[in-house]
Amino acid sequence: EANSIEFDANTKEPVIFLIDEFIDAAGAKQIRTTTSPMGGTMRLGEYECNTKEGSNLREAYGISTIFERHRHRYEANPTYREALELNGMIITGESNGLIEAVEVVDHPWFLGVQFHPEFTSRLQSPNPSILTFVKKSLDLK
């Protein structure tokens, strides 16, 4: 029954939901509802993300706090954090209580992120998460 409210507004298990309150990149409190105009419901800009020690995310960046760009309106629902972790997923990146990155415990190398690493990648300077993904893919080939 788990679903995203983007696809089923009446789902009983909204694992992916429209975040209703957050602090924007300028430090202002933003409030959103399902009735807000779609253009005003996006989380835009650069946000801080705290990385978990020992994680693939921390390995990729090599630091405890990163800043990445966002452009989305739906989030992983933190209410389901315990259920996700009990079933093999680890939350490895967070920003003010929001889930920014996840990994899978028994996978050789898995990293899912809420932010957009392609926004900060350049030919001669790929984003650390993309570069590490490619390197690990080659190593595990």
CSV table of C-alpha atoms in Angstrom, one decimal:
chain,number,residue,atom,x,y,z
A,1,GLU,CA,0.0,0.0,0.0
A,2,ALA,CA,3.0,2.3,0.2
A,3,ASN,CA,2.9,5.0,-2.5
A,4,SER,CA,3.7,8.6,-3.3
A,5,ILE,CA,1.0,11.2,-2.9
A,6,GLU,CA,2.1,12.5,-6.3
A,7,PHE,CA,0.4,9.4,-7.8
A,8,ASP,CA,-2.2,8.6,-5.1
A,9,ALA,CA,-3.3,11.6,-3.0
A,10,ASN,CA,-5.3,9.2,-0.8
A,11,THR,CA,-2.7,6.6,-0.2
A,12,LYS,CA,-2.8,5.1,3.3
A,13,GLU,CA,1.0,4.9,3.4
A,14,PRO,CA,2.5,8.1,2.0
A,15,VAL,CA,6.2,7.2,1.9
A,16,ILE,CA,6.8,10.0,-0.5
A,17,PHE,CA,4.9,13.2,0.4
A,18,LEU,CA,4.7,16.9,-0.3
A,19,ILE,CA,6.7,18.6,2.4
A,20,ASP,CA,4.5,21.1,4.1
A,21,GLU,CA,7.1,23.1,6.0
A,22,PHE,CA,10.8,23.8,5.5
A,23,ILE,CA,13.4,26.5,5.8
A,24,ASP,CA,14.4,27.8,2.4
A,25,ALA,CA,17.9,28.6,1.1
A,26,ALA,CA,17.5,32.2,2.3
A,27,GLY,CA,16.6,31.0,5.8
A,28,ALA,CA,12.9,31.8,5.6
A,29,LYS,CA,10.2,29.4,6.7
A,30,GLN,CA,8.1,28.1,3.8
A,31,ILE,CA,4.7,26.5,4.2
A,32,ARG,CA,3.1,24.4,1.5
A,33,THR,CA,-0.1,22.4,1.1
A,34,THR,CA,-1.6,20.2,-1.5
A,35,THR,CA,-3.7,23.2,-2.5
A,36,SER,CA,-0.7,25.6,-3.0
A,37,PRO,CA,-0.1,26.6,-6.6
A,38,MET,CA,2.3,23.9,-8.1
A,39,GLY,CA,4.8,26.6,-9.0
A,40,GLY,CA,5.1,27.6,-5.4
A,41,THR,CA,5.6,24.1,-3.9
A,42,MET,CA,9.2,23.4,-5.0
A,43,ARG,CA,12.2,23.2,-2.7
A,44,LEU,CA,14.7,25.1,-4.7
A,45,GLY,CA,18.4,26.1,-4.2
A,46,GLU,CA,21.3,24.9,-2.2
A,47,TYR,CA,20.9,23.2,1.1
A,48,GLU,CA,23.2,21.8,3.7
A,49,CYS,CA,23.3,18.0,4.1
A,50,ASN,CA,24.9,16.2,7.0
A,51,THR,CA,26.6,13.0,6.0
A,52,LYS,CA,26.7,9.8,8.1
A,53,GLU,CA,30.2,8.6,9.1
A,54,GLY,CA,31.1,5.3,7.4
A,55,SER,CA,28.6,5.8,4.6
A,56,ASN,CA,29.1,5.8,0.8
A,57,LEU,CA,27.9,9.4,0.8
A,58,ARG,CA,30.7,10.4,3.3
A,59,GLU,CA,33.2,8.3,1.3
A,60,ALA,CA,32.3,10.1,-1.9
A,61,TYR,CA,32.6,13.6,-0.5
A,62,GLY,CA,35.1,13.0,2.3
A,63,ILE,CA,33.5,15.6,4.6
A,64,SER,CA,30.7,15.6,7.2
A,65,THR,CA,28.7,18.5,5.8
A,66,ILE,CA,28.0,19.1,2.1
A,67,PHE,CA,25.9,21.6,0.2
A,68,GLU,CA,23.9,20.5,-2.8
A,69,ARG,CA,21.2,22.0,-5.1
A,70,HIS,CA,17.6,21.0,-5.0
A,71,ARG,CA,14.7,21.3,-7.4
A,72,HIS,CA,11.7,19.1,-6.3
A,73,ARG,CA,8.5,19.2,-4.4
A,74,TYR,CA,8.2,15.7,-3.0
A,75,GLU,CA,10.3,14.3,-0.1
A,76,ALA,CA,10.9,10.9,1.5
A,77,ASN,CA,8.5,11.0,4.5
A,78,PRO,CA,10.6,10.9,7.7
A,79,THR,CA,7.7,9.1,9.5
A,80,TYR,CA,8.8,6.0,7.7
A,81,ARG,CA,12.5,6.2,8.8
A,82,GLU,CA,12.3,3.4,11.3
A,83,ALA,CA,10.5,1.1,8.9
A,84,LEU,CA,13.0,1.8,6.2
A,85,GLU,CA,16.0,1.1,8.5
A,86,LEU,CA,14.4,-2.1,9.8
A,87,ASN,CA,14.2,-3.3,6.2
A,88,GLY,CA,17.8,-2.7,5.1
A,89,MET,CA,17.9,1.0,4.1
A,90,ILE,CA,20.1,3.5,5.9
A,91,ILE,CA,19.5,7.2,6.1
A,92,THR,CA,23.0,8.6,5.3
A,93,GLY,CA,22.2,12.3,4.6
A,94,GLU,CA,19.9,14.6,6.4
A,95,SER,CA,19.0,18.3,6.4
A,96,ASN,CA,16.9,19.7,9.2
A,97,GLY,CA,15.1,16.4,9.7
A,98,LEU,CA,14.6,15.8,6.0
A,99,ILE,CA,16.0,12.7,4.4
A,100,GLU,CA,18.6,13.7,1.8
A,101,ALA,CA,20.3,10.4,1.0
A,102,VAL,CA,19.7,6.7,1.5
A,103,GLU,CA,21.8,3.5,1.1
A,104,VAL,CA,21.0,-0.2,1.1
A,105,VAL,CA,22.9,-2.3,3.7
A,106,ASP,CA,23.4,-5.5,1.7
A,107,HIS,CA,24.2,-3.9,-1.7
A,108,PRO,CA,27.8,-3.6,-3.0
A,109,TRP,CA,27.4,0.2,-3.5
A,110,PHE,CA,24.1,2.0,-3.5
A,111,LEU,CA,23.4,5.7,-3.0
A,112,GLY,CA,20.1,7.4,-3.6
A,113,VAL,CA,20.0,11.2,-3.2
A,114,GLN,CA,17.2,13.8,-3.0
A,115,PHE,CA,19.4,16.5,-4.4
A,116,HIS,CA,20.6,16.9,-8.0
A,117,PRO,CA,24.3,16.1,-8.4
A,118,GLU,CA,24.1,16.7,-12.1
A,119,PHE,CA,23.5,20.4,-11.4
A,120,THR,CA,27.1,20.8,-10.1
A,121,SER,CA,28.9,18.4,-12.4
A,122,ARG,CA,31.3,19.6,-15.1
A,123,LEU,CA,33.3,17.7,-17.6
A,124,GLN,CA,36.6,18.3,-15.8
A,125,SER,CA,35.0,18.3,-12.3
A,126,PRO,CA,32.2,15.8,-11.8
A,127,ASN,CA,30.1,15.9,-8.7
A,128,PRO,CA,31.7,13.6,-6.0
A,129,SER,CA,28.6,11.3,-5.9
A,130,ILE,CA,28.7,10.7,-9.6
A,131,LEU,CA,32.4,10.3,-9.8
A,132,THR,CA,32.4,7.7,-7.0
A,133,PHE,CA,29.5,5.9,-8.5
A,134,VAL,CA,31.4,5.5,-11.8
A,135,LYS,CA,34.6,4.4,-10.0
A,136,LYS,CA,32.7,1.8,-7.8
A,137,SER,CA,30.9,0.5,-10.9
A,138,LEU,CA,34.2,-0.1,-12.6
A,139,ASP,CA,35.7,-1.7,-9.5
A,140,LEU,CA,32.7,-4.0,-9.0
A,141,LYS,CA,32.5,-4.9,-12.7
